[in-house]
GROMACS .gro file of N, CA and C in nm:
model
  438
    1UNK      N    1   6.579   3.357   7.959
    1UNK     CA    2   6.490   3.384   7.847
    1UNK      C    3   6.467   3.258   7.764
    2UNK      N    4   6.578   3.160   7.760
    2UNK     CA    5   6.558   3.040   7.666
    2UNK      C    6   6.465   2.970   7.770
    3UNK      N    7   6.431   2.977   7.867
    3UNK     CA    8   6.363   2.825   7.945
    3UNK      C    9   6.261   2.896   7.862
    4UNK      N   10   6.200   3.033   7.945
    4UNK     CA   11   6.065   3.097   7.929
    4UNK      C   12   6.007   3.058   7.792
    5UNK      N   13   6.114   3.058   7.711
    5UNK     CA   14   6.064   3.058   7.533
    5UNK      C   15   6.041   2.906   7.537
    6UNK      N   16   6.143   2.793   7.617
    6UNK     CA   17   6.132   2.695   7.569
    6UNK      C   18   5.978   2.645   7.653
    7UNK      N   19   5.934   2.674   7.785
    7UNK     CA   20   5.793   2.676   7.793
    7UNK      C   21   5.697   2.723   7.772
    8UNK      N   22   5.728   2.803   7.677
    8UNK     CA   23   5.600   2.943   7.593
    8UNK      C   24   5.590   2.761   7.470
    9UNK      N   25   5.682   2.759   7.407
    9UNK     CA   26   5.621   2.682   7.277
    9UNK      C   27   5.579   2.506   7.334
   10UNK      N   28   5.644   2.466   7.410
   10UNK     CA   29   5.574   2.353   7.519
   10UNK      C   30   5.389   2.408   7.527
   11UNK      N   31   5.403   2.490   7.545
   11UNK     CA   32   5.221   2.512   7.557
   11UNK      C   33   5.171   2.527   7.441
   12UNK      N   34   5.236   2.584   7.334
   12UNK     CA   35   5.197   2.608   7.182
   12UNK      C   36   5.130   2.472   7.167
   13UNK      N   37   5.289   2.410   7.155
   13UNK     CA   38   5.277   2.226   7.128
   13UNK      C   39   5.142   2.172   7.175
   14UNK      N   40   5.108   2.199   7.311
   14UNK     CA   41   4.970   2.130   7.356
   14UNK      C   42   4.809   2.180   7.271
   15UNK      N   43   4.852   2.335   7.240
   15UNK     CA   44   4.723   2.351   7.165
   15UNK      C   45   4.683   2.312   7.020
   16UNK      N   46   4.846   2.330   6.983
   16UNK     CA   47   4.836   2.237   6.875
   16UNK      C   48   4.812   2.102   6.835
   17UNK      N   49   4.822   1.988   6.943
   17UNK     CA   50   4.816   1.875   6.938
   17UNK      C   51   4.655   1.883   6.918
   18UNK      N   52   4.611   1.930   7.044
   18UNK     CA   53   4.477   1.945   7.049
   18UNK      C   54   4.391   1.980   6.926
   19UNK      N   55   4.451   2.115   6.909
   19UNK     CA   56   4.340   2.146   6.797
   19UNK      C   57   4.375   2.034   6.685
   20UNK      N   58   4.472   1.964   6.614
   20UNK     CA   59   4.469   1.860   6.515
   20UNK      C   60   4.407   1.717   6.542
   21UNK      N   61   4.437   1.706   6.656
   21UNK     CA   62   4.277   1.621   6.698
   21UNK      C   63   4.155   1.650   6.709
   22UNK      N   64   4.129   1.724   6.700
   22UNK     CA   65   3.975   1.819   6.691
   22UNK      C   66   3.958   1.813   6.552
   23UNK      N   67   4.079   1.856   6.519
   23UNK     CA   68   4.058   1.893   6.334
   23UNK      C   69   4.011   1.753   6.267
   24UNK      N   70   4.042   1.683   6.305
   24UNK     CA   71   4.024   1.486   6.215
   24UNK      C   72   3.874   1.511   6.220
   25UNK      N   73   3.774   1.599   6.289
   25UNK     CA   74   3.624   1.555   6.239
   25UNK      C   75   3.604   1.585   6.107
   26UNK      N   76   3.703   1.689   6.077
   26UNK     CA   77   3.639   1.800   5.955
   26UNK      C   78   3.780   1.778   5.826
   27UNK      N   79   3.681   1.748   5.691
   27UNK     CA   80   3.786   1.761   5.550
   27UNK      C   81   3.842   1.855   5.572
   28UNK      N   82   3.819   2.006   5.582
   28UNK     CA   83   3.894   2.130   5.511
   28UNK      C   84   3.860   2.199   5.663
   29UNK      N   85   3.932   2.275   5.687
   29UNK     CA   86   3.953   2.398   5.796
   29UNK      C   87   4.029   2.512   5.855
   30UNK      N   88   3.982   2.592   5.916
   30UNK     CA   89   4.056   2.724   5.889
   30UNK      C   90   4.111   2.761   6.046
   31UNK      N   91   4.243   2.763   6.055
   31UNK     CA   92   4.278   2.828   6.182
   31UNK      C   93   4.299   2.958   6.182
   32UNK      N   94   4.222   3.023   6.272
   32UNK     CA   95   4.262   3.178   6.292
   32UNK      C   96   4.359   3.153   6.464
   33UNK      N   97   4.497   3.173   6.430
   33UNK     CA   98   4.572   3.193   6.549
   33UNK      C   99   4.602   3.327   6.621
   34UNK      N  100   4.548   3.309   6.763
   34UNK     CA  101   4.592   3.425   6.802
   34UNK      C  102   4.700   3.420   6.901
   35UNK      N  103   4.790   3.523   6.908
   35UNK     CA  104   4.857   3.498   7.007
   35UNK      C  105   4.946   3.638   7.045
   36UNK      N  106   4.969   3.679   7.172
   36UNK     CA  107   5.043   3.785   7.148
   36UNK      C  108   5.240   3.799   7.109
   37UNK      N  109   5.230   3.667   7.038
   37UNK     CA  110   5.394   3.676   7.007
   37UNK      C  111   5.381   3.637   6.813
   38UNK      N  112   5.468   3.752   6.773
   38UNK     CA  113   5.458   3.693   6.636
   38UNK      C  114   5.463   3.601   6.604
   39UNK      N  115   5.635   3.545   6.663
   39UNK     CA  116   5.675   3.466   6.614
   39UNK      C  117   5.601   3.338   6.617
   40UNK      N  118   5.486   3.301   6.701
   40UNK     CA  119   5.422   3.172   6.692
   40UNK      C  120   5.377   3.180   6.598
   41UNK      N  121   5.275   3.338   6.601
   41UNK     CA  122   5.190   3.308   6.437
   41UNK      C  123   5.268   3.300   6.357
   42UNK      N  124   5.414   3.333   6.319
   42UNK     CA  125   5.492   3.307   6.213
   42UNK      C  126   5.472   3.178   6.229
   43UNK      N  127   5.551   3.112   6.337
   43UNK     CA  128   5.565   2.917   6.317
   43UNK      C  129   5.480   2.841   6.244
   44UNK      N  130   5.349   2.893   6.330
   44UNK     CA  131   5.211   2.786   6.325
   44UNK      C  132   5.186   2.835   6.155
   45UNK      N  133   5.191   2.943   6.088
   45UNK     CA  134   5.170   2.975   5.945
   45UNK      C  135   5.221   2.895   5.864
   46UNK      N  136   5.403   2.897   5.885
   46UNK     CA  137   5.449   2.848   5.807
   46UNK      C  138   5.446   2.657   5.807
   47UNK      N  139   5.477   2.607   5.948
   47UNK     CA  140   5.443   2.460   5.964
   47UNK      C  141   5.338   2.412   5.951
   48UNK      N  142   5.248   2.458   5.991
   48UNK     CA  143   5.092   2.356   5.980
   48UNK      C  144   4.983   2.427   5.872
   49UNK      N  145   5.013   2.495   5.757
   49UNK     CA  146   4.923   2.510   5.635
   49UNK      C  147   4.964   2.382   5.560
   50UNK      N  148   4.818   2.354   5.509
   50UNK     CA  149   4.851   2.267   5.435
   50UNK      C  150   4.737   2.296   5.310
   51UNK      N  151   4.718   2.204   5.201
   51UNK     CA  152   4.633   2.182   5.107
   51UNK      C  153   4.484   2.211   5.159
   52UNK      N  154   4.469   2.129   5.266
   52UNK     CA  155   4.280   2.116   5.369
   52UNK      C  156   4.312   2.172   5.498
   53UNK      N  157   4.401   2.312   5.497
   53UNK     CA  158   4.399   2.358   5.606
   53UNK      C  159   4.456   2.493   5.586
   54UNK      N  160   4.387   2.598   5.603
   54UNK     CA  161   4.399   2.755   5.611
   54UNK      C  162   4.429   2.810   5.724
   55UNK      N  163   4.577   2.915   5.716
   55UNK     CA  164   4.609   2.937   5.825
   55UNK      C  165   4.587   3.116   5.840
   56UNK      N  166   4.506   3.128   5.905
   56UNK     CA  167   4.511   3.308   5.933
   56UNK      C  168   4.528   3.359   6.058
   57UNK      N  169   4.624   3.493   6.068
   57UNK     CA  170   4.658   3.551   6.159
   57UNK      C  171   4.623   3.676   6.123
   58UNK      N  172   4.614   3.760   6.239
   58UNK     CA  173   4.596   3.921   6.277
   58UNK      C  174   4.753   3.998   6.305
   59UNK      N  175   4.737   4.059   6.260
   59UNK     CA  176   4.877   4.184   6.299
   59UNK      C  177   4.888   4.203   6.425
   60UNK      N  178   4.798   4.168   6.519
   60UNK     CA  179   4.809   4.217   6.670
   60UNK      C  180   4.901   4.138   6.714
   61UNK      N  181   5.049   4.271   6.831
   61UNK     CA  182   5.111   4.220   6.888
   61UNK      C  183   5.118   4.204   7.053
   62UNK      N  184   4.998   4.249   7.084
   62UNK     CA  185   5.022   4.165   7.221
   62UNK      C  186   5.028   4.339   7.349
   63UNK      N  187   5.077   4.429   7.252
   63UNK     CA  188   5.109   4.517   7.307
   63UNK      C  189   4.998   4.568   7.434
   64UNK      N  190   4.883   4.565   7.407
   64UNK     CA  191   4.810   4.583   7.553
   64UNK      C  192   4.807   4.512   7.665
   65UNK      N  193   4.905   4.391   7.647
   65UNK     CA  194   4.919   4.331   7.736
   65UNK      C  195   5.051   4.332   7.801
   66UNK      N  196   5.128   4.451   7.809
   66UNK     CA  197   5.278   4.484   7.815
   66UNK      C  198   5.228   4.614   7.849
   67UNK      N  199   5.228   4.695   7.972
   67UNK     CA  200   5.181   4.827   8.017
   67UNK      C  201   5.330   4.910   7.998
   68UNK      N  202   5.435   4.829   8.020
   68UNK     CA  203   5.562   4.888   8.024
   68UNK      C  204   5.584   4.945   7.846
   69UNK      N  205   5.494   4.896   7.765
   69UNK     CA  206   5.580   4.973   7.626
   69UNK      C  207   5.451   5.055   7.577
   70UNK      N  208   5.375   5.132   7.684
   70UNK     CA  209   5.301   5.221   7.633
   70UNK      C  210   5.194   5.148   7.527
   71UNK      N  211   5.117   5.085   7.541
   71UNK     CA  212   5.016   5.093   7.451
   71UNK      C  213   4.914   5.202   7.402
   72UNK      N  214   4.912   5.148   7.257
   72UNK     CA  215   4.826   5.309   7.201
   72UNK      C  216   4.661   5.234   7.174
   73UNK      N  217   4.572   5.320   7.164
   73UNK     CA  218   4.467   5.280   7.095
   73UNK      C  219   4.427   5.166   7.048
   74UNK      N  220   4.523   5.214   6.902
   74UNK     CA  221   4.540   5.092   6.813
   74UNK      C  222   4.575   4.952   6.874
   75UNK      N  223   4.663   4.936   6.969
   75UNK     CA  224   4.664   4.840   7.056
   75UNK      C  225   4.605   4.766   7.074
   76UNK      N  226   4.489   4.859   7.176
   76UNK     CA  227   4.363   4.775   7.211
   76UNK      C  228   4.234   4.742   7.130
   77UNK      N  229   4.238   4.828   6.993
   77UNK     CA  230   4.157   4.783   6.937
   77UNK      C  231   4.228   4.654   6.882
   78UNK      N  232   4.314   4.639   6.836
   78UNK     CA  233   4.377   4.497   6.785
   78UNK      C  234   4.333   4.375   6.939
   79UNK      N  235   4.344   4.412   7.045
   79UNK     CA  236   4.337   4.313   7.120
   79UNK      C  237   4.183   4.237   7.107
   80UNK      N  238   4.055   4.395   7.062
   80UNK     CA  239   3.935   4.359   7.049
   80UNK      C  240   3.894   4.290   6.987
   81UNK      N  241   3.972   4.300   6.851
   81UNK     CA  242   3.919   4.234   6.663
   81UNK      C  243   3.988   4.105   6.677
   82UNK      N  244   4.050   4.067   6.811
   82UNK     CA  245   4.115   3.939   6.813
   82UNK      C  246   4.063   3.837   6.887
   83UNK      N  247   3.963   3.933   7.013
   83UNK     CA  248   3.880   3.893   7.120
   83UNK      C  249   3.751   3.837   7.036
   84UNK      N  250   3.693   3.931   6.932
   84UNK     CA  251   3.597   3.916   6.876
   84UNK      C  252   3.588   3.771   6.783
   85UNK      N  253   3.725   3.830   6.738
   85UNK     CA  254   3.752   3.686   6.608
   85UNK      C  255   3.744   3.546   6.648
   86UNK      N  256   3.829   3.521   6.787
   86UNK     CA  257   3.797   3.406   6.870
   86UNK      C  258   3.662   3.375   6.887
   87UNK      N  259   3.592   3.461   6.934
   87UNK     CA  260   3.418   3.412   6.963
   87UNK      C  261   3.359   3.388   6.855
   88UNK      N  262   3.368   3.434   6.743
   88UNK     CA  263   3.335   3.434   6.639
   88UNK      C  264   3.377   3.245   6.548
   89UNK      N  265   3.489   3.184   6.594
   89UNK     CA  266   3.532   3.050   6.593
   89UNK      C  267   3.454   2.955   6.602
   90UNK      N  268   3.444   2.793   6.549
   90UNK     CA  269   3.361   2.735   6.554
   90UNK      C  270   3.376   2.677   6.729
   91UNK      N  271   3.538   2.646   6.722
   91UNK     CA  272   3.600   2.584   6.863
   91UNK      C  273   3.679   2.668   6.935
   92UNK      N  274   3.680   2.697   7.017
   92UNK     CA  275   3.831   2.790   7.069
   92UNK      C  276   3.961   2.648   7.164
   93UNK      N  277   4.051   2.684   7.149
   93UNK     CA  278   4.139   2.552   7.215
   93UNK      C  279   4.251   2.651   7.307
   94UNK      N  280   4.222   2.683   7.395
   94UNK     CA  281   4.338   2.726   7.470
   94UNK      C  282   4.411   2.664   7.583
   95UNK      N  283   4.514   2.692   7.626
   95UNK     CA  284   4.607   2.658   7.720
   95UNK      C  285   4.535   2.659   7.885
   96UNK      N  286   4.450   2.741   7.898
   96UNK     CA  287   4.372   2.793   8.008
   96UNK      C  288   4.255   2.729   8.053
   97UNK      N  289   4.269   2.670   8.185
   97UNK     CA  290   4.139   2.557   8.222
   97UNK      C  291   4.051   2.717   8.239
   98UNK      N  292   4.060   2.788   8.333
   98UNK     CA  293   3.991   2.906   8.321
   98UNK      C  294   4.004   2.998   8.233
   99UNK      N  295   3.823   3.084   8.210
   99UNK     CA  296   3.845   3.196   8.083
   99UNK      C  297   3.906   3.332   8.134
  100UNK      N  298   4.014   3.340   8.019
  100UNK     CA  299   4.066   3.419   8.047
  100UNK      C  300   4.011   3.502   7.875
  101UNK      N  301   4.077   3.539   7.837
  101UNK     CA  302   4.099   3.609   7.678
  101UNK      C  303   4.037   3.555   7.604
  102UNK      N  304   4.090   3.420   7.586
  102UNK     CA  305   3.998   3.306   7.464
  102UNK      C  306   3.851   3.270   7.503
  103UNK      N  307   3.900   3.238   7.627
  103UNK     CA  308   3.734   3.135   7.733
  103UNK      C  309   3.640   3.274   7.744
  104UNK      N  310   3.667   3.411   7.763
  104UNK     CA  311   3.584   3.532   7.760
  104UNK      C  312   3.508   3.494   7.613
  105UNK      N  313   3.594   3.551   7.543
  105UNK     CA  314   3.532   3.517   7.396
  105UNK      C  315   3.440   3.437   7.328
  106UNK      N  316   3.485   3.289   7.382
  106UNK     CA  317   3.430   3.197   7.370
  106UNK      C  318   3.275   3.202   7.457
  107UNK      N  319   3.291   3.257   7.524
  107UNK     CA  320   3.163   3.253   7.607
  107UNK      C  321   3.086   3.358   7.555
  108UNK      N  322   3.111   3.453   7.490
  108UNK     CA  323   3.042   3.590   7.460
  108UNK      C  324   2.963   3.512   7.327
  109UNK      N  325   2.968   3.438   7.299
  109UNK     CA  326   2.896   3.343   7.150
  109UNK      C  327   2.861   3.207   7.207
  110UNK      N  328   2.903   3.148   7.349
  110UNK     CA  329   2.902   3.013   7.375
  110UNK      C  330   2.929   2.922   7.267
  111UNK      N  331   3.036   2.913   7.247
  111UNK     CA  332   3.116   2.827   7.186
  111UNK      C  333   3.193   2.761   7.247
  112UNK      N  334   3.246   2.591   7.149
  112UNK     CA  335   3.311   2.527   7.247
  112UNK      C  336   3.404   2.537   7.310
  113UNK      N  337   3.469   2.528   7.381
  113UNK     CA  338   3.610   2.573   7.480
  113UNK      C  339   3.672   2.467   7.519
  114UNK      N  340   3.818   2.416   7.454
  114UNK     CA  341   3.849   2.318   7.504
  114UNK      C  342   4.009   2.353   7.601
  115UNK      N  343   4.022   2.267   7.700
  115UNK     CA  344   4.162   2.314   7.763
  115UNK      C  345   4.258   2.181   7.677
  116UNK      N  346   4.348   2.235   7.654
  116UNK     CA  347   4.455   2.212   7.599
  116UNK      C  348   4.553   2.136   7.630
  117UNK      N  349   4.533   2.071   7.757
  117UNK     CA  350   4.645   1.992   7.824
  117UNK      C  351   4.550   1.866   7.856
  118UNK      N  352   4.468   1.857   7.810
  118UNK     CA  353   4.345   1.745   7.860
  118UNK      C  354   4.233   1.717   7.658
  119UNK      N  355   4.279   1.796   7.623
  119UNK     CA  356   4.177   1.853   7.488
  119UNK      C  357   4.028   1.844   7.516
  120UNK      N  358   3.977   1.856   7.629
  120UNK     CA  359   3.845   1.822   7.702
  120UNK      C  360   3.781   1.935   7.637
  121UNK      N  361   3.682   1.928   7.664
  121UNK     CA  362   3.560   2.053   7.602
  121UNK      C  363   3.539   2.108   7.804
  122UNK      N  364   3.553   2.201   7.798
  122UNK     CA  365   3.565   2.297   7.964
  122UNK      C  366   3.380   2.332   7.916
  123UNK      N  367   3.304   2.292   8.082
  123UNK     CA  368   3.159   2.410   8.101
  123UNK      C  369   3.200   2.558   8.094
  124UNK      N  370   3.148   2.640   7.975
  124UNK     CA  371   3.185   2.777   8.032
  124UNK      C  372   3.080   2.849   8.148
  125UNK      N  373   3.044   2.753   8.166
  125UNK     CA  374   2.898   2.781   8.265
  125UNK      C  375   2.920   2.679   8.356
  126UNK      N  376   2.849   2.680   8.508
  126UNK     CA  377   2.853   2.621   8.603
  126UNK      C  378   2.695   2.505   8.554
  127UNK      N  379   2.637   2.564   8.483
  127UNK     CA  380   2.508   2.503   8.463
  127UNK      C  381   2.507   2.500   8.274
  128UNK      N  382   2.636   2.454   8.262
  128UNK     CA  383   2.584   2.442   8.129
  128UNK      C  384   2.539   2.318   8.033
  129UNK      N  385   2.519   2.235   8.146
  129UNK     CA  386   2.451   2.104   8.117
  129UNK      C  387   2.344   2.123   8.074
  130UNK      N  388   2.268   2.175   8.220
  130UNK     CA  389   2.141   2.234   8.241
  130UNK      C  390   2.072   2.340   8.114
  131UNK      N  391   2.152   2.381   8.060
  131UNK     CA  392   2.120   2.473   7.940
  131UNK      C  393   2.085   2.408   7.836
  132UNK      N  394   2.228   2.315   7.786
  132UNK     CA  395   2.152   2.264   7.650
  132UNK      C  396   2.043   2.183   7.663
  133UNK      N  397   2.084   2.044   7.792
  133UNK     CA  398   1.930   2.006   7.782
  133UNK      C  399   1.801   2.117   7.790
  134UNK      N  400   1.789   2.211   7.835
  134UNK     CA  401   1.665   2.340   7.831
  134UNK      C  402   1.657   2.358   7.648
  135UNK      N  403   1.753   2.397   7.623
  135UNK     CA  404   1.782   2.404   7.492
  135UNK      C  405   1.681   2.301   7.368
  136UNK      N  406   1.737   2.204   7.398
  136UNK     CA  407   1.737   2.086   7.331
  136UNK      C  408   1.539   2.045   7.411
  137UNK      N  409   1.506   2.108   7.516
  137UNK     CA  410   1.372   2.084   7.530
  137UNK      C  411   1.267   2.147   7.446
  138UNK      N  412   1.311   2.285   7.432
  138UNK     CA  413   1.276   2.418   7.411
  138UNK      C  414   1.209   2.394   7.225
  139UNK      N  415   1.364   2.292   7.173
  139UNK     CA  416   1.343   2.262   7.049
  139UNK      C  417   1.217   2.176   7.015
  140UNK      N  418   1.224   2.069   7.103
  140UNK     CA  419   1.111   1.951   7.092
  140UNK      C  420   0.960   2.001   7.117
  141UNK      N  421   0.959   2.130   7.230
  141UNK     CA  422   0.843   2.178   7.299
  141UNK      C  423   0.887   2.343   7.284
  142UNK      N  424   0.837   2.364   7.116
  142UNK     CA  425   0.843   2.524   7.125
  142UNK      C  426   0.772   2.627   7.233
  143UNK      N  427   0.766   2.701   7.293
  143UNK     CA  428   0.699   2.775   7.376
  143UNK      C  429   0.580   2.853   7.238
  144UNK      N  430   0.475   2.882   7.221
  144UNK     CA  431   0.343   2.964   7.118
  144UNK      C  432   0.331   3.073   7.162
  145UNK      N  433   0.405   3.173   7.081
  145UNK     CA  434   0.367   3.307   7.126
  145UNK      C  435   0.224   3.323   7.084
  146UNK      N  436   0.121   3.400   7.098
  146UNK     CA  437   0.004   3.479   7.112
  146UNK      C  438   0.005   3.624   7.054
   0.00000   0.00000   0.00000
């Protein structure tokens, strides 16, 4: 149980590095952490608030992701308002080169997605080059509705 814990917060460590390098663009900012173990959101609450930095967490514990302790409802709606809250983020920074939970989220708003062991910004799209430049054409050369 101590390795598991001691490589559960080894990965913490990486998203955290990450996201505080991300954070140096911006004066003031707000982390919403999710995670299904309290105790991180306890950690990350109590260590990394500061003066130009807001730390918020959700009550959700993870429980829909543990079939063995019966999840209720409430469960999964906590897993939703947590799914939601992520997409809802300016950046998402997870541990995961692929979307899983966060990278879903993140993609349901296309927002940035960075993996965490690289702090890279991940395509959540196979063509998502191809998009913003469309994007970024679209802007220069509005299409005239009629």
């Amino acid at each position: 149980r101590a390795m598991n814990e001691s490589r559960y917060m080894h990965r913490v460590k990486k998203i955290l590095d990450c996201t505080l390098q991300l954070e140096r663009q911006h004066n003031k900012s707000v982390w919403i952490v999710i995670s299904d173990s309290p105790s991180v959101k306890q950690y990350v609450a109590q260590h990394y608030a500061t003066s130009s930095r807001t730390i918020l967490t959700t009550p959700a514990r993870g429980t829909h992701s543990r079939p063995s302790r019966t999840p209720s409802t409430i469960d999964f709606v906590d897993a939703f308002i947590d799914w939601y809250l992520i997409g809802e983020s300016d950046i998402v920074v997870s541990d995961k080169e692929s979307p899983t939970f966060g990278g879903t989220a993140a993609l349901r708003t296309f927002r940035p997605y960075h993996d965490a062991s690289t702090c890279w910004k991940l395509p959540l799209l196979h063509n998502e080059t191809e998009k913003v430049e469309n994007m970024k054409l679209m802007r220069k050369h509005p299409v005239r509705q009629y």
